[in-house]
Structures are given as structure tokens and as C-alpha cells.
Short mmCIF file of C-alpha atoms (C1' of nucleotides) and ligand atoms in Angstrom, two decimals:
data_model
loop_
_atom_site.label_atom_id
_atom_site.label_comp_id
_atom_site.label_asym_id
_atom_site.label_seq_id
_atom_site.Cartn_x
_atom_site.Cartn_y
_atom_site.Cartn_z
CA MET F 29 39.24 44.60 65.13
CA ASN F 30 36.51 42.13 65.83
CA LYS F 31 34.30 45.10 66.32
CA MET F 32 33.09 46.28 62.99
CA ARG F 33 34.82 44.38 60.28
CA LYS F 34 31.56 44.04 58.42
CA GLU F 35 30.68 47.62 58.96
CA HIS F 36 33.93 48.73 57.34
CA ASN F 37 32.71 47.08 54.20
CA LEU F 38 29.68 49.29 54.12
CA THR F 39 29.78 52.19 51.76
CA LYS F 40 29.19 55.72 52.97
CA ASN F 41 25.47 55.77 52.31
CA GLN F 42 24.98 52.29 53.65
CA LYS F 43 26.79 53.22 56.85
CA ILE F 44 24.82 56.40 57.39
CA ILE F 45 21.56 54.56 56.98
CA PHE F 46 22.58 51.54 58.99
CA ASP F 47 23.73 53.71 61.88
CA LEU F 48 20.41 55.51 61.96
CA ILE F 49 18.40 52.28 61.99
CA ASP F 50 20.73 50.69 64.50
CA LYS F 51 20.33 53.56 66.94
CA SER F 52 16.57 53.54 66.66
CA SER F 53 14.49 51.74 69.24
CA GLN F 54 11.77 50.96 66.75
CA PRO F 55 11.52 50.11 63.06
CA LEU F 56 12.01 53.01 60.69
CA LYS F 57 10.22 53.62 57.44
CA ALA F 58 12.08 54.50 54.28
CA TYR F 59 10.85 58.06 53.96
CA SER F 60 11.40 58.75 57.63
CA ILE F 61 14.97 57.58 57.11
CA LEU F 62 15.23 59.85 54.09
CA TYR F 63 14.08 62.83 56.10
CA ASN F 64 16.60 62.04 58.82
CA VAL F 65 19.62 61.70 56.57
CA GLN F 66 19.04 64.66 54.31
CA LYS F 67 21.41 66.72 56.39
CA LYS F 68 24.07 64.15 55.54
CA GLY F 69 23.62 64.64 51.83
CA ILE F 70 21.28 61.80 50.98
CA LYS F 71 18.59 63.55 49.05
CA ALA F 72 16.60 61.02 47.06
CA PRO F 73 14.43 58.00 47.91
CA LEU F 74 16.46 55.80 45.63
CA GLN F 75 19.61 56.40 47.61
CA VAL F 76 17.78 55.18 50.68
CA TYR F 77 16.17 52.19 49.02
CA ARG F 78 19.44 51.07 47.49
CA ALA F 79 21.17 51.10 50.83
CA LEU F 80 18.23 49.34 52.47
CA ASP F 81 18.23 46.63 49.81
CA LYS F 82 21.89 45.97 50.37
CA LEU F 83 21.63 46.00 54.15
CA VAL F 84 18.74 43.56 54.01
CA GLU F 85 20.68 41.35 51.61
CA ILE F 86 23.67 41.08 53.92
CA GLY F 87 21.49 40.62 56.98
CA LYS F 88 22.40 43.81 58.86
CA ILE F 89 18.76 44.86 58.89
CA HIS F 90 15.43 43.17 58.36
CA LYS F 91 12.25 44.39 56.75
CA ILE F 92 9.09 44.11 58.80
CA GLU F 93 6.81 43.24 55.92
CA SER F 94 3.52 44.02 57.59
CA ARG F 95 4.75 47.50 58.46
CA ASN F 96 7.00 48.41 55.55
CA ALA F 97 9.66 49.28 58.07
CA PHE F 98 13.23 48.33 58.81
CA ILE F 99 14.93 47.20 61.99
CA ALA F 100 18.56 46.41 62.74
CA CYS F 101 19.40 42.79 63.36
CA HIS F 102 20.43 42.27 66.95
CA ASN F 103 20.56 38.55 66.73
CA SER F 104 24.18 37.55 66.48
CA SER F 105 23.31 34.15 65.10
CA CYS F 106 21.30 35.71 62.32
CA GLN F 107 24.09 36.26 59.81
CA VAL F 108 21.78 35.36 57.06
CA ALA F 109 18.52 37.13 56.66
CA LYS F 110 16.85 33.89 55.72
CA ALA F 111 15.19 32.91 58.94
CA THR F 112 13.49 35.77 60.71
CA ALA F 113 10.84 36.02 63.39
CA PHE F 114 9.41 39.08 65.08
CA SER F 115 6.88 40.01 67.68
CA ILE F 116 4.83 43.09 67.00
CA CYS F 117 2.70 44.93 69.54
CA GLU F 118 -0.54 46.00 67.92
CA ILE F 119 -0.92 48.95 70.24
CA CYS F 120 2.47 50.61 70.61
CA GLU F 121 4.01 49.01 67.49
CA LYS F 122 7.07 47.88 69.40
CA VAL F 123 8.88 45.23 67.38
CA THR F 124 11.30 42.68 68.77
CA GLU F 125 13.31 40.13 66.89
CA ILE F 126 12.65 36.71 68.33
CA SER F 127 15.64 34.55 69.00
CA SER F 128 14.51 31.08 69.89
CA ALA F 129 16.57 28.04 69.06
CA GLY F 130 13.51 25.84 69.29
CA LEU F 131 11.50 27.96 66.91
CA SER F 132 14.29 28.30 64.36
CA LYS F 133 14.92 24.61 64.43
CA TYR F 134 11.26 23.77 64.05
CA LEU F 135 10.79 26.12 61.11
CA ALA F 136 14.07 25.31 59.40
CA ASN F 137 13.06 21.68 59.35
CA PHE F 138 9.43 22.19 58.48
CA LYS F 139 8.25 20.32 55.43
CA ASP F 140 4.87 20.71 53.84
CA LYS F 141 2.63 17.90 52.70
CA ASP F 142 4.57 17.39 49.51
CA GLY F 143 7.80 17.16 51.45
CA MET F 144 8.90 20.52 50.17
CA LYS F 145 11.57 22.19 52.24
CA TYR F 146 12.07 25.90 52.25
CA SER F 147 15.20 27.96 51.99
CA LYS F 148 13.88 30.98 53.81
CA TYR F 149 11.05 32.15 56.01
CA ASN F 150 9.67 35.19 57.75
CA LEU F 151 7.35 34.99 60.71
CA GLU F 152 5.50 37.85 62.34
CA PHE F 153 3.65 37.41 65.61
CA PHE F 154 1.08 39.97 66.73
CA GLY F 155 -0.20 40.67 70.19
CA LEU F 156 0.28 43.03 73.08
CA CYS F 157 3.65 43.74 74.57
CA LYS F 158 4.13 43.54 78.31
CA LYS F 159 3.70 47.24 78.83
CA CYS F 160 0.52 47.46 76.81
CA THR F 161 -0.96 44.39 78.47
CA LEU F 162 -0.80 46.15 81.83
CA LYS F 163 -2.70 49.19 80.68
CA MET T 26 -30.96 36.16 68.36
CA ASN T 27 -28.00 33.98 69.16
CA LYS T 28 -24.77 34.58 67.44
CA MET T 29 -24.69 31.55 65.23
CA ARG T 30 -21.76 31.53 62.92
CA LYS T 31 -23.62 33.78 60.58
CA GLU T 32 -22.44 33.41 57.05
CA HIS T 33 -21.19 36.83 56.22
CA ASN T 34 -23.43 38.22 53.57
CA LEU T 35 -21.12 39.92 51.20
CA THR T 36 -22.18 43.17 49.68
CA LYS T 37 -22.16 43.67 45.95
CA ASN T 38 -18.63 45.07 45.74
CA GLN T 39 -17.28 42.56 48.21
CA LYS T 40 -18.80 39.73 46.22
CA ILE T 41 -17.46 40.95 42.88
CA ILE T 42 -13.99 41.23 44.30
CA PHE T 43 -14.07 38.01 46.25
CA ASP T 44 -15.26 36.08 43.20
CA LEU T 45 -12.40 37.45 41.15
CA ILE T 46 -9.79 36.52 43.75
CA ASP T 47 -11.38 33.16 44.38
CA LYS T 48 -11.26 32.23 40.70
CA SER T 49 -7.63 33.25 40.37
CA SER T 50 -4.92 30.65 40.59
CA GLN T 51 -2.45 33.10 42.02
CA PRO T 52 -2.54 36.11 44.35
CA LEU T 53 -3.91 39.30 42.86
CA LYS T 54 -2.75 42.83 43.51
CA ALA T 55 -5.15 45.61 44.32
CA TYR T 56 -4.74 47.59 41.14
CA SER T 57 -4.89 44.49 39.01
CA ILE T 58 -8.19 43.74 40.71
CA LEU T 59 -9.31 47.28 40.00
CA TYR T 60 -8.63 46.97 36.27
CA ASN T 61 -10.48 43.67 36.20
CA VAL T 62 -13.64 44.91 37.86
CA GLN T 63 -13.99 48.27 36.15
CA LYS T 64 -16.42 46.77 33.70
CA LYS T 65 -18.59 45.90 36.69
CA GLY T 66 -18.76 49.48 37.84
CA ILE T 67 -16.02 49.58 40.43
CA LYS T 68 -14.01 52.57 39.39
CA ALA T 69 -11.82 53.74 42.25
CA PRO T 70 -8.98 52.21 44.28
CA LEU T 71 -10.80 52.92 47.50
CA GLN T 72 -13.72 50.75 46.52
CA VAL T 73 -11.30 47.90 46.03
CA TYR T 74 -9.34 48.51 49.21
CA ARG T 75 -12.49 48.73 51.30
CA ALA T 76 -13.73 45.41 50.01
CA LEU T 77 -10.30 43.86 50.50
CA ASP T 78 -10.10 45.13 54.08
CA LYS T 79 -13.45 43.60 54.91
CA LEU T 80 -12.69 40.30 53.19
CA VAL T 81 -9.40 40.04 55.07
CA GLU T 82 -11.15 40.88 58.33
CA ILE T 83 -13.68 38.08 57.96
CA GLY T 84 -11.09 35.61 56.75
CA LYS T 85 -12.37 35.06 53.21
CA ILE T 86 -9.05 36.21 51.80
CA HIS T 87 -5.54 36.72 53.10
CA LYS T 88 -2.93 39.28 52.29
CA ILE T 89 0.48 37.99 51.24
CA GLU T 90 2.48 40.70 52.95
CA SER T 91 5.74 40.21 51.11
CA ARG T 92 3.94 40.55 47.80
CA ASN T 93 1.19 43.07 48.55
CA ALA T 94 -1.23 40.63 47.03
CA PHE T 95 -4.40 38.84 48.03
CA ILE T 96 -5.38 35.19 47.87
CA ALA T 97 -8.64 33.43 48.70
CA CYS T 98 -8.66 31.26 51.78
CA HIS T 99 -9.11 27.62 50.94
CA ASN T 100 -8.85 26.38 54.48
CA SER T 101 -12.54 25.45 54.74
CA SER T 102 -14.20 28.51 56.24
CA CYS T 103 -11.06 29.93 57.65
CA GLN T 104 -11.22 30.08 61.40
CA VAL T 105 -7.60 30.96 61.02
CA ALA T 106 -7.60 34.46 59.63
CA LYS T 107 -5.36 35.01 62.63
CA ALA T 108 -3.01 32.16 62.01
CA THR T 109 -1.77 32.05 58.48
CA ALA T 110 1.10 30.30 56.75
CA PHE T 111 2.04 30.32 53.10
CA SER T 112 4.64 28.88 50.81
CA ILE T 113 5.89 31.15 48.07
CA CYS T 114 7.89 30.06 45.06
CA GLU T 115 10.61 32.58 44.36
CA ILE T 116 10.67 31.77 40.67
CA CYS T 117 7.08 31.40 39.49
CA GLU T 118 5.53 33.24 42.46
CA LYS T 119 3.04 30.46 43.07
CA VAL T 120 1.58 30.83 46.54
CA THR T 121 -0.05 28.07 48.55
CA GLU T 122 -1.72 28.32 51.91
CA ILE T 123 -0.18 25.81 54.26
CA SER T 124 -2.55 23.76 56.33
CA SER T 125 -0.60 21.82 58.89
CA ALA T 126 -2.07 20.92 62.24
CA GLY T 127 1.39 20.45 63.69
CA LEU T 128 2.60 23.83 62.55
CA SER T 129 -0.53 25.68 63.72
CA LYS T 130 -0.34 24.01 67.07
CA TYR T 131 3.32 24.78 67.49
CA LEU T 132 2.89 28.44 66.61
CA ALA T 133 -0.36 28.96 68.49
CA ASN T 134 1.38 27.77 71.63
CA PHE T 135 4.65 29.52 71.05
CA LYS T 136 5.76 31.77 73.85
CA ASP T 137 8.74 34.05 73.74
CA LYS T 138 11.34 34.43 76.44
CA ASP T 139 9.11 36.68 78.51
CA GLY T 140 6.29 34.19 78.34
CA MET T 141 4.37 36.44 76.02
CA LYS T 142 1.69 34.70 73.99
CA TYR T 143 0.44 36.02 70.73
CA SER T 144 -3.04 36.41 69.37
CA LYS T 145 -2.12 36.24 65.74
CA TYR T 146 0.70 35.34 63.39
CA ASN T 147 1.64 35.27 59.75
CA LEU T 148 4.33 33.03 58.36
CA GLU T 149 5.73 33.10 54.86
CA PHE T 150 8.05 30.38 53.60
CA PHE T 151 10.13 30.92 50.49
CA GLY T 152 11.68 28.37 48.21
CA LEU T 153 11.10 26.64 44.92
CA CYS T 154 7.87 24.89 44.10
CA LYS T 155 7.96 21.37 42.73
CA LYS T 156 7.67 22.46 39.14
CA CYS T 157 10.45 25.02 39.41
CA THR T 158 12.74 22.61 41.24
CA LEU T 159 12.67 20.28 38.25
CA LYS T 160 13.71 22.89 35.73
"C1'" DT A 16 51.06 51.00 35.11
"C1'" DT A 17 46.68 50.94 32.40
"C1'" DT A 18 42.46 48.78 31.41
"C1'" DT A 19 38.51 46.51 32.66
"C1'" DT A 20 34.92 45.32 35.63
"C1'" DA A 21 31.40 45.35 39.00
"C1'" DG A 22 29.33 48.05 42.09
"C1'" DT A 23 27.85 52.38 43.92
"C1'" DT A 24 26.29 57.13 43.42
"C1'" DG A 25 23.42 61.28 42.09
"C1'" DT A 26 19.59 62.75 39.69
"C1'" DT A 27 14.99 63.33 37.56
"C1'" DA A 28 10.93 61.30 36.67
"C1'" DT A 29 7.37 58.05 37.38
"C1'" DA A 30 5.06 53.76 38.96
"C1'" DA A 31 2.66 51.23 42.40
"C1'" DT A 32 0.36 50.91 46.74
"C1'" DA A 33 -2.79 52.93 50.02
"C1'" DT A 34 -5.62 56.42 52.69
"C1'" DA A 35 -8.27 61.07 53.88
"C1'" DA A 36 -12.37 63.49 53.61
"C1'" DC A 37 -17.06 64.15 52.60
"C1'" DA A 38 -21.69 63.51 50.98
"C1'" DC A 39 -24.72 60.06 50.27
"C1'" DT A 40 -27.31 55.26 50.39
"C1'" DA A 41 -28.81 50.83 52.16
"C1'" DT A 42 -30.13 47.93 55.83
"C1'" DG A 43 -31.23 46.16 60.27
"C1'" DT A 44 -33.30 47.08 64.67
"C1'" DA A 45 -35.78 49.55 68.47
"C1'" DT G 8 -41.00 55.76 62.40
"C1'" DA G 9 -36.26 57.00 64.03
"C1'" DC G 10 -31.87 55.68 64.85
"C1'" DA G 11 -27.52 53.27 64.31
"C1'" DT G 12 -24.30 50.87 61.60
"C1'" DA G 13 -22.13 49.73 57.57
"C1'" DG G 14 -21.30 50.34 52.76
"C1'" DT G 15 -20.95 53.40 48.53
"C1'" DG G 16 -19.16 56.86 45.07
"C1'" DT G 17 -16.09 60.39 44.34
"C1'" DT G 18 -12.06 63.48 44.21
"C1'" DA G 19 -7.84 64.34 45.91
"C1'" DT G 20 -3.70 63.12 48.12
"C1'" DA G 21 -0.30 60.42 50.81
"C1'" DT G 22 2.97 56.74 51.02
"C1'" DT G 23 5.98 53.28 49.24
"C1'" DA G 24 9.00 51.90 45.58
"C1'" DT G 25 11.35 51.56 40.91
"C1'" DA G 26 13.04 53.01 35.94
"C1'" DA G 27 16.50 55.07 33.37
"C1'" DC G 28 20.87 57.04 32.60
"C1'" DA G 29 25.23 59.37 33.31
"C1'" DA G 30 29.04 59.64 36.32
"C1'" DC G 31 32.19 57.99 39.82
"C1'" DT G 32 35.07 54.59 42.59
"C1'" DA G 33 37.52 50.62 44.09
"C1'" DA G 34 39.72 46.82 43.01
"C1'" DA G 35 40.79 42.91 39.90
"C1'" DA G 36 43.06 41.68 35.55
"C1'" DA G 37 46.27 42.59 31.97
ZN1 ZN O 12 18.27 39.10 62.68
ZN1 ZN O 13 2.91 47.70 73.26
ZN1 ZN O 14 -6.95 30.67 55.28
ZN1 ZN O 15 7.61 27.80 41.03
#
DNA sequence: TTTTTAGTTGTTATAATATAACACTATGTA
DNA sequence: TACATAGTGTTATATTATAACAACTAAAAA
């Protein structure tokens, strides 16, 4: 029903790989994904990368560029993968997708000196997460 | 001796590689840099990557994460190696470092829902540059 | 129904990006 | 001088990602 209409559109490989990323508490790297899905019959890097490309394209996952890793989108308003922001802990590598109406609005409307507007952005914040700050 | 903002004295390899990047009108990739400096005696990837790491660390260059490429900082002696923003044209791949006081201020002060503040960020905007818009 | 089409799959091979390990050299400072 | 710190040169290897091509599948068009 409302549950996984989108997910039903995923192909077998896409679903296997999405489920793995979605269950994970931290971003996963392509070859770590490959290793984890080999028992399900996905044997080659290209099978993983193709699924990842598609999942990124439809906004089910995001790529954390500074880490070459992939995280499931848990931001219901983020249908489109065109406006992403993350916080990254430099100690434990915990990554969280930031969902801030103020931030999205500010960035979506940002214009540079020439008045150029952008169709897409990706923002990565770095610092220490709560847990690591206390250590 | 006090710690005056000592001009980082670049070593030979660092200088060769910085000069190349600085002269370039677009971001350069590590192996493209390697091919271009082989005539100057830099023969191995590691020599390039070590220089790049150092140059990034001291803010003379920045890495464009989504492109795995490096660009010289033109933000007058970049205090902001830890606060970077770029615009990237998705057609011609032209990259420009954004220098906007408003944007830097907004992001430097941004706090997430938990009140977490960040020590560093990188923002990449995507769209079409002026030239490509007109085509 | 059959045909066509776009998209996905499976596979091998290879390209592109980046780091490990180790011996050595240069340079600044006590 | 002796020591510490940073950079160098080198070989080998790890990690991340794409090229090329044949085959399959679902669904749209005829
Ligand atoms: Zn999202
Ligand atoms: Zn942490
Ligand atoms: Zn800069
Ligand atoms: Zn352009």
C-alpha cells in the first residue's frame, strides 16, 4: 500500500542493495556492499555500482562524497537527491543526514555574485558527534 | 619565536605541483598532475599525493570531492581551508570557489537540531555556468 | 499476438584513484 | 654535535570505478 510502492519498482539487485544500506547504521562502501551481497548472487563490482547509481538517481540513497560511501535517505521530504546535507563525525565517522528547513531554504535560494542559481547542492559538515565530544 | 603567520615555505615537490595547479584554469586530477610533472623528476603517484595532502592541509589548494580534483585557492591566503564552497558547471565542468560573506557566516553559525556546531564544512553547488546557460 | 524498445543483468577485463612500507635525506633546533 | 621532524624516492599493492559486449526481461507499440 502506501508502504513500499517505490520499493516495488526496484529491480532484484537494486532491492538487495538498498535493503542492505537501509539496515546499516552507517554509510557503506561499494566493495563492502559487494562482499555482503555475494551470498545473494551479486558477484561483480559493476552489479553493485549499477544499482548504486540508480538508487542515487531516484533519491533512495545518497553518496557521501568525502567518504566514497552510501547512506539511505531517511528524510521523507528528500524525494529528489538534489539538495543534500550531512554531518560527519571525524572520529567515529558517524554520518547523519541533516534535515533543516532553514538550511534548505537558504541554500536553495542562494545566488552567487553573478546571480547564478543552482539546481543542486551537496553540503558536508565535519566535527565531533555528541558521543565523541564527551570522550 | 612567536608564531607569526609564517608563510609556508613549500618544498620543491610541493612548489612544482602547486604552480601547476595554480596556473590551471580548471581543477586537475592527481594522475593528470603526475603526467605533467614527470619531466620535472616527479615519477610516482605517492609523490604527488603527498604534496597534494600538504597543500590541502595548509589551504593553498582545495579538493573538489565530487570530482576527485584539485583547484588552487584564490580566496586571498585562504583562512578558510575549513570552510569551502564551490560552484560546478555540469556541462563544461568549470569550477569556481564561492566567496560570499553571507554564506560563510550562515554556515559557520549553523547548528543542527542537537545544537551541534561544526568545525569545518564543504559545499558544492551544481548547475550551469553562464556560458553554458546561453547555449 | 508479435515486434520493438528501453532497461537491466552477468561477465571479463581494465582504468582510475589512493595508500602501505621502508630506507633514506634535508632541515631546524637544543 | 645530537636529536626531532618533515620530506623524498621507490616498489608494491589496495581501493574505487568504468568499458565492452552478449543475453535477458518487462512492457509499450503494432
Ligand atoms: Zn535524503
Ligand atoms: Zn563520533
Ligand atoms: Zn579557498
Ligand atoms: Zn559551463
